[in-house]
XYZ file of C-alpha atoms in Angstrom:
454
model
C 15.868 5.084 -21.761
C 11.662 4.790 -20.485
C 11.558 2.257 -18.263
C 8.691 -1.258 -18.948
C 8.054 -2.883 -15.892
C 6.722 -6.700 -16.747
C 3.633 -8.765 -16.233
C 6.710 -11.493 -14.197
C 8.034 -8.175 -12.122
C 4.857 -6.797 -10.865
C 3.436 -10.056 -10.796
C 7.046 -10.800 -8.093
C 5.990 -7.315 -6.460
C 2.680 -8.310 -5.140
C 4.608 -11.092 -2.912
C 6.593 -9.187 -1.678
C 5.222 -6.926 0.929
C 7.521 -3.887 3.703
C 9.944 -5.857 5.633
C 11.001 -2.279 7.209
C 7.642 -2.372 8.518
C 6.758 -5.768 9.092
C 9.748 -6.234 11.525
C 8.234 -3.512 13.362
C 4.629 -4.716 13.765
C 5.646 -7.892 14.586
C 7.716 -6.599 17.702
C 4.894 -4.849 18.562
C 2.310 -8.118 18.992
C 4.951 -9.798 20.391
C 4.477 -7.338 23.874
C 3.093 -9.746 26.285
C 2.090 -6.916 28.650
C -1.289 -6.894 27.584
C -1.672 -3.391 29.262
C 1.202 -2.569 27.905
C 0.043 -3.032 24.207
C -2.847 -0.770 24.777
C -0.559 1.685 26.227
C 1.894 1.960 23.558
C -0.740 1.882 20.775
C -2.325 5.144 23.087
C 1.009 6.055 22.872
C 1.115 5.714 18.651
C -1.528 7.779 18.305
C -1.636 10.191 20.816
C 1.849 11.690 20.051
C 2.822 13.109 16.223
C 6.611 14.977 16.761
C 9.745 12.873 17.419
C 9.294 9.447 19.266
C 10.448 9.310 23.434
C 11.618 5.750 24.080
C 9.524 5.956 27.058
C 7.028 8.645 28.195
C 4.887 8.115 31.101
C 6.449 5.101 32.065
C 5.764 3.479 28.183
C 8.522 2.537 26.409
C 9.010 1.409 22.942
C 9.953 -2.932 22.419
C 13.719 -1.824 20.179
C 12.500 -3.093 17.409
C 9.892 -0.510 17.273
C 12.396 1.855 18.735
C 14.183 1.285 16.133
C 11.518 1.659 14.131
C 10.711 4.875 14.404
C 14.853 6.843 15.314
C 15.648 5.252 11.624
C 15.165 8.396 9.781
C 17.686 6.877 6.407
C 13.898 6.802 4.373
C 14.086 10.440 5.120
C 17.378 11.300 4.317
C 17.026 13.883 1.367
C 19.286 15.857 -1.056
C 19.004 19.129 -1.285
C 17.393 19.233 -4.747
C 15.078 16.650 -3.821
C 13.975 18.273 -0.839
C 13.880 21.553 -2.735
C 11.323 18.781 -5.146
C 9.396 19.104 -2.126
C 8.677 22.388 -1.288
C 8.142 23.088 -4.624
C 5.208 20.292 -4.835
C 4.238 21.729 -1.366
C 3.784 24.974 -3.268
C 1.655 24.581 -5.976
C -0.365 21.832 -3.472
C -1.124 25.586 -1.216
C -1.791 27.284 -4.266
C -4.277 24.583 -5.529
C -4.847 22.760 -2.235
C -8.779 22.511 -2.693
C -8.941 21.427 -6.408
C -6.861 18.667 -5.272
C -8.178 17.774 -2.273
C -11.143 17.685 -4.747
C -9.260 15.990 -7.321
C -8.412 12.592 -4.478
C -12.604 12.674 -3.070
C -14.007 12.292 -6.558
C -11.289 11.344 -8.952
C -8.423 9.069 -6.887
C -10.201 7.148 -4.381
C -12.310 5.909 -7.231
C -9.686 4.780 -9.170
C -9.151 2.705 -5.432
C -11.902 1.319 -5.572
C -11.582 0.002 -8.682
C -8.852 -2.382 -7.790
C -10.481 -5.728 -6.952
C -7.896 -7.703 -5.474
C -6.604 -4.857 -3.233
C -10.040 -4.042 -2.126
C -9.996 -7.408 -0.249
C -7.761 -5.840 2.360
C -10.942 -3.293 3.365
C -13.534 -6.582 3.503
C -11.377 -8.891 5.520
C -10.674 -6.187 7.557
C -14.642 -4.665 8.171
C -13.666 -1.539 6.673
C -15.616 -1.824 3.441
C -18.458 -0.182 4.610
C -17.557 1.226 8.482
C -15.771 4.084 9.413
C -16.444 5.459 5.784
C -16.362 9.026 7.010
C -12.644 8.414 9.077
C -11.166 6.456 6.916
C -11.709 9.301 3.481
C -10.871 11.887 6.295
C -7.786 10.438 7.305
C -6.874 10.155 3.237
C -7.106 13.620 3.321
C -5.220 14.393 6.602
C -2.083 11.943 5.428
C -2.542 14.618 2.039
C -2.164 17.787 4.430
C 0.951 16.276 6.002
C 3.012 15.581 3.577
C 2.058 18.139 1.204
C 3.224 20.574 4.108
C 6.094 22.296 3.930
C 9.016 21.390 5.261
C 7.353 17.940 6.067
C 10.797 16.184 6.371
C 12.223 17.842 8.976
C 11.608 16.063 12.627
C 9.978 18.317 13.963
C 6.816 18.135 11.285
C 3.999 15.857 11.044
C 5.542 14.305 7.549
C 7.200 12.084 8.912
C 5.571 10.922 12.439
C 2.266 10.381 9.542
C 4.609 8.280 7.084
C 6.079 6.130 9.940
C 2.354 5.447 11.328
C 0.824 4.633 8.157
C 3.392 2.181 6.873
C 3.272 0.371 10.835
C -1.019 0.523 10.047
C -0.505 -1.079 6.723
C 1.912 -3.954 9.213
C -0.687 -4.851 11.364
C -3.236 -4.754 9.112
C -1.814 -7.439 7.425
C -0.308 -9.351 10.802
C -4.171 -9.200 11.151
C -4.816 -10.874 7.850
C -1.996 -13.312 7.613
C -2.757 -14.281 11.203
C -6.661 -15.286 10.635
C -7.847 -12.533 13.013
C -10.282 -11.523 10.645
C -13.786 -12.592 10.818
C -14.943 -15.886 10.394
C -17.312 -15.007 8.042
C -15.149 -12.645 5.250
C -13.260 -15.977 4.658
C -9.541 -16.075 4.585
C -6.708 -14.626 1.859
C -6.507 -15.794 -0.956
C -2.990 -16.587 -2.152
C -3.894 -15.980 -6.433
C -4.133 -12.238 -4.361
C -1.517 -11.946 -3.465
C 0.301 -10.918 -0.363
C -2.227 -8.168 1.580
C -1.115 -4.705 0.563
C 2.019 -5.825 -1.477
C 4.298 -3.630 -3.470
C 2.533 -3.310 -6.023
C -0.756 -1.610 -4.376
C 1.044 0.655 -2.589
C 2.883 2.626 -5.474
C -0.093 2.250 -7.445
C -2.082 3.645 -3.934
C 1.002 6.504 -4.281
C -0.482 6.904 -7.836
C -2.943 7.704 -7.279
C -2.224 10.474 -5.669
C 0.106 11.381 -7.804
C -0.482 11.160 -11.650
C -4.634 10.861 -11.011
C -4.058 13.820 -9.500
C -2.867 15.274 -12.404
C -4.878 14.011 -14.644
C -7.556 15.009 -12.500
C -7.016 18.506 -12.466
C -5.669 19.198 -16.181
C -9.776 16.834 -16.666
C -11.418 20.511 -14.675
C -9.306 22.832 -16.264
C -6.664 23.519 -13.994
C -3.237 22.016 -16.094
C 0.164 22.467 -14.339
C 3.122 23.163 -16.231
C 4.634 20.154 -17.581
C 8.074 21.553 -15.424
C 5.414 21.965 -12.196
C 3.918 18.229 -13.889
C 7.208 16.585 -13.320
C 8.046 17.862 -9.578
C 4.606 16.650 -8.213
C 5.093 13.455 -9.651
C 9.003 12.721 -8.039
C 7.485 14.415 -4.715
C 5.421 11.851 -4.414
C 8.113 9.039 -5.765
C 9.687 10.391 -3.220
C 6.860 10.319 -0.686
C 6.691 6.466 -1.959
C 10.504 5.872 -1.241
C 9.862 6.835 2.290
C 6.714 4.825 2.707
C 8.671 1.778 1.364
C 8.057 1.217 -1.887
C 10.232 -0.953 -4.242
C 12.787 1.309 -5.695
C 12.362 -0.766 -8.282
C 8.276 0.517 -9.171
C 9.855 4.493 -9.357
C 9.027 6.084 -12.293
C 11.435 8.783 -13.712
C 8.922 10.851 -15.745
C 5.332 11.282 -15.389
C 5.138 10.003 -18.718
C 6.888 6.760 -17.031
C 4.362 6.751 -14.020
C 1.314 7.501 -16.262
C 2.647 4.360 -17.969
C 3.288 2.209 -15.020
C -0.558 3.096 -13.582
C -2.291 2.137 -16.797
C -0.898 -1.658 -16.545
C -1.646 -1.827 -13.928
C -5.547 -0.769 -14.489
C -5.229 -3.313 -17.176
C -4.176 -6.142 -14.539
C -6.374 -5.340 -11.300
C -9.401 -3.254 -12.368
C -10.788 -6.948 -13.135
C -15.062 -8.251 -13.074
C -17.212 -8.806 -10.517
C -15.038 -6.826 -8.609
C -17.713 -7.513 -5.130
C -15.904 -4.583 -3.499
C -16.153 -1.817 -5.320
C -19.653 -0.734 -5.474
C -20.610 -0.172 -1.898
C -17.222 1.444 -1.654
C -18.403 4.154 -3.910
C -21.849 4.719 -2.734
C -20.426 4.860 0.644
C -18.332 7.945 -0.827
C -21.252 9.592 -2.487
C -23.002 9.667 0.595
C -20.155 11.512 1.928
C -19.595 13.678 -0.769
C -23.181 14.365 -0.628
C -23.116 15.181 3.440
C -20.002 17.357 2.569
C -21.372 19.959 -0.337
C -21.286 23.316 0.547
C -25.352 23.426 -0.819
C -28.177 20.461 -0.416
C -26.962 17.765 -3.261
C -28.425 15.036 -4.719
C -27.053 11.960 -6.095
C -27.546 13.699 -9.338
C -24.638 16.615 -8.536
C -22.073 14.205 -7.059
C -22.602 12.490 -10.614
C -21.893 15.655 -12.190
C -18.849 16.310 -10.063
C -17.450 13.012 -10.936
C -17.857 13.356 -15.122
C -16.261 16.826 -14.494
C -12.605 15.213 -13.359
C -13.218 11.843 -14.486
C -13.456 12.684 -18.478
C -15.638 10.697 -20.925
C -12.194 7.789 -20.567
C -12.908 6.475 -17.535
C -16.808 6.590 -17.723
C -16.443 2.925 -18.434
C -14.730 1.570 -14.783
C -16.814 4.007 -13.352
C -20.802 2.693 -14.631
C -19.193 -1.004 -14.660
C -16.777 -1.474 -11.792
C -18.158 0.570 -9.423
C -22.327 0.546 -10.799
C -22.471 4.359 -10.678
C -24.910 5.456 -12.269
C -24.007 8.591 -14.125
C -26.367 8.840 -16.208
C -28.299 10.155 -14.201
C -26.269 13.636 -14.183
C -26.376 17.787 -14.867
C -25.859 18.271 -18.076
C -23.078 21.389 -17.416
C -21.836 21.392 -13.685
C -20.841 24.934 -13.847
C -24.640 26.464 -14.818
C -25.637 23.811 -12.240
C -23.893 25.667 -9.600
C -24.137 29.216 -10.888
C -27.548 29.059 -11.629
C -29.340 26.368 -10.415
C -27.092 25.945 -7.101
C -26.221 30.053 -6.778
C -22.834 28.694 -5.061
C -21.134 32.391 -5.845
C -22.474 35.151 -2.998
C -21.544 38.494 -2.267
C -17.704 38.615 -1.905
C -17.070 36.081 -4.422
C -15.528 37.805 -7.370
C -15.277 36.239 -10.631
C -13.809 38.602 -13.273
C -15.374 38.518 -16.833
C -18.586 36.387 -15.548
C -20.676 40.734 -15.514
C -18.894 40.179 -19.351
C -20.803 37.094 -20.240
C -23.908 37.512 -22.806
C -27.377 35.819 -21.619
C -27.234 33.489 -24.193
C -23.795 32.419 -23.032
C -25.528 32.198 -19.871
C -27.857 30.183 -21.907
C -26.122 27.862 -23.235
C -23.767 27.275 -20.445
C -20.809 28.406 -22.481
C -18.274 29.208 -19.418
C -14.868 31.238 -21.128
C -11.711 29.129 -19.252
C -11.451 31.662 -16.854
C -14.453 32.168 -15.071
C -15.281 28.447 -15.233
C -12.086 27.788 -13.686
C -12.599 30.202 -10.954
C -16.460 28.633 -9.813
C -15.080 25.560 -9.671
C -11.771 26.723 -7.782
C -14.626 28.932 -4.915
C -16.318 25.632 -5.090
C -14.015 23.332 -4.214
C -12.744 26.001 -1.659
C -16.207 25.729 -0.316
C -16.466 22.158 -0.316
C -13.535 22.138 1.639
C -14.616 24.442 4.301
C -17.836 22.749 4.891
C -15.412 19.142 5.277
C -13.235 20.961 8.641
C -16.512 22.003 9.717
C -18.052 19.305 9.037
C -14.872 16.932 11.148
C -13.224 19.678 13.316
C -13.835 18.659 16.872
C -15.467 15.465 15.767
C -14.826 12.645 18.231
C -13.484 9.930 15.915
C -11.909 12.122 13.335
C -10.291 16.339 12.933
C -8.339 18.040 10.999
C -4.874 18.917 12.103
C -2.887 21.709 9.615
C -0.285 24.128 8.891
C -2.141 27.725 9.930
C -0.932 29.348 6.627
C -2.965 27.199 5.056
C -5.799 26.898 6.707
C -5.944 31.383 6.247
C -5.047 30.596 2.878
C -7.850 28.440 1.684
C -10.640 30.572 5.008
C -10.966 27.525 7.345
C -12.669 26.716 10.496
C -11.048 28.259 13.498
C -9.151 30.974 11.480
C -9.492 34.207 10.680
C -12.873 35.245 9.573
C -14.278 31.512 10.185
C -15.579 31.149 13.272
C -14.203 28.123 15.045
C -17.078 24.737 14.940
C -19.006 24.709 19.298
C -17.347 20.785 19.360
C -13.466 21.146 21.832
C -10.831 22.451 19.563
C -8.628 20.162 18.188
C -5.422 20.952 19.913
C -7.905 21.154 23.677
C -7.342 18.599 26.158
C -9.249 16.525 24.539
C -8.088 15.813 21.358
C -7.592 12.888 19.774
C -5.857 12.050 16.600
C -7.908 11.083 13.511
C -5.113 7.486 13.860
C -6.821 7.162 17.819
C -9.429 5.447 17.365
C -8.092 3.305 14.850
C -5.762 1.780 16.278
C -8.191 1.068 18.853
C -9.469 -1.068 16.853
C -6.262 -2.983 16.401
C -5.595 -3.333 19.722
C -8.977 -5.743 19.988
C -7.569 -7.799 17.484
C -4.334 -7.382 19.202
C -5.369 -8.773 21.860
C -6.768 -11.619 20.455
C -4.169 -12.660 18.438
C -1.804 -12.686 22.143
C -3.742 -15.076 23.152
C -3.623 -17.552 20.255
C -0.084 -17.125 20.658
C -0.084 -18.223 24.546
C -2.128 -21.099 23.589
C 0.351 -21.989 20.935
C 2.803 -21.935 23.042
C 1.245 -23.599 26.164
C 0.272 -26.313 23.723
C 4.608 -26.976 22.689
C 5.235 -26.248 26.473
């Protein structure tokens, strides 16, 4: 039986948030001791394993303690754990391609959502800290795609708990008038900030859009693996607090739900989408393993998005897709020279001169060149970000070795302090500090309110 989602149901979901995380955020905001509040934020930002309820004199408020100790969202059956582990194996095999699809397809779809992007605008994150926002997205995917991430000693649980709490704190910030006056107030017509429809929409840009982008780019999953990957993200969505009524039972249901949301929310005018897209294009240019111009980025975007998405990209995000190279693989191989000594592509030396001139690469050759390219992009991202003061990656050693990422055998570590050194900072730490500034203002506002009632 196929599940369908009506407009009326999705409208109701736009008014529903995440009560479990919202209650925890309220407990954090209710802390009257500003010093303790800042200590709590610092504690939450720097700890990745299980939460000790009292560390260095910092005690979690009971509601926040309950939030971190309640692992009911992570109680998966043996069958569900098998799905998650198989999805992790798929990610291990295609990780560089998947992260590439996230950058040139998934995030762009998120930016086309007119109402949801108001959250970024009102919190001044539309064009601020762009690199960190993008790399934190990659870090989250790395955390929940690691095999066995659902075990208490792994990063996945904490990563999900933190993301839910951050979203709840953002909701409090917006709904309590703690955003810059220049950004105006939240319009109830948008629904609640980071509501349930927006949550499943974002979740499925990591599942539906990824498998579709992989297929478009020459890396189609088998039907069985496609279903497993979708169901793995359904389980991740459940852990993130997505309402059970929005859980699809198959790829076809997930794709239908996502398309329904696109039809509802990819509206015009969209003043937030274009600046977000431009910032992403700049980020992509910066992390390419060659001197990339905008035409190169447009070519990569077109390659993984396909003709059916051109209108959204051009109209809603104002991307100049017409300014691109005619054939990406030819450009990478013959113009950029992405292949180096040691990069073996079986079948490439058997191509005729005419095939090379025409850019008619056989599918296996085309896919291998793209795989090599995406791996080099990911390596460049890690070289660029690993050890950064604002953002540093943490990744399973086995994956790092498999993909040849910096700091592992064969790749020199960057000169910056290593991520496991004394000055290690979690990618979310700086964002928590930003939240801390408005938290202090919010507490002051509450104090004034209470004083007025006294």
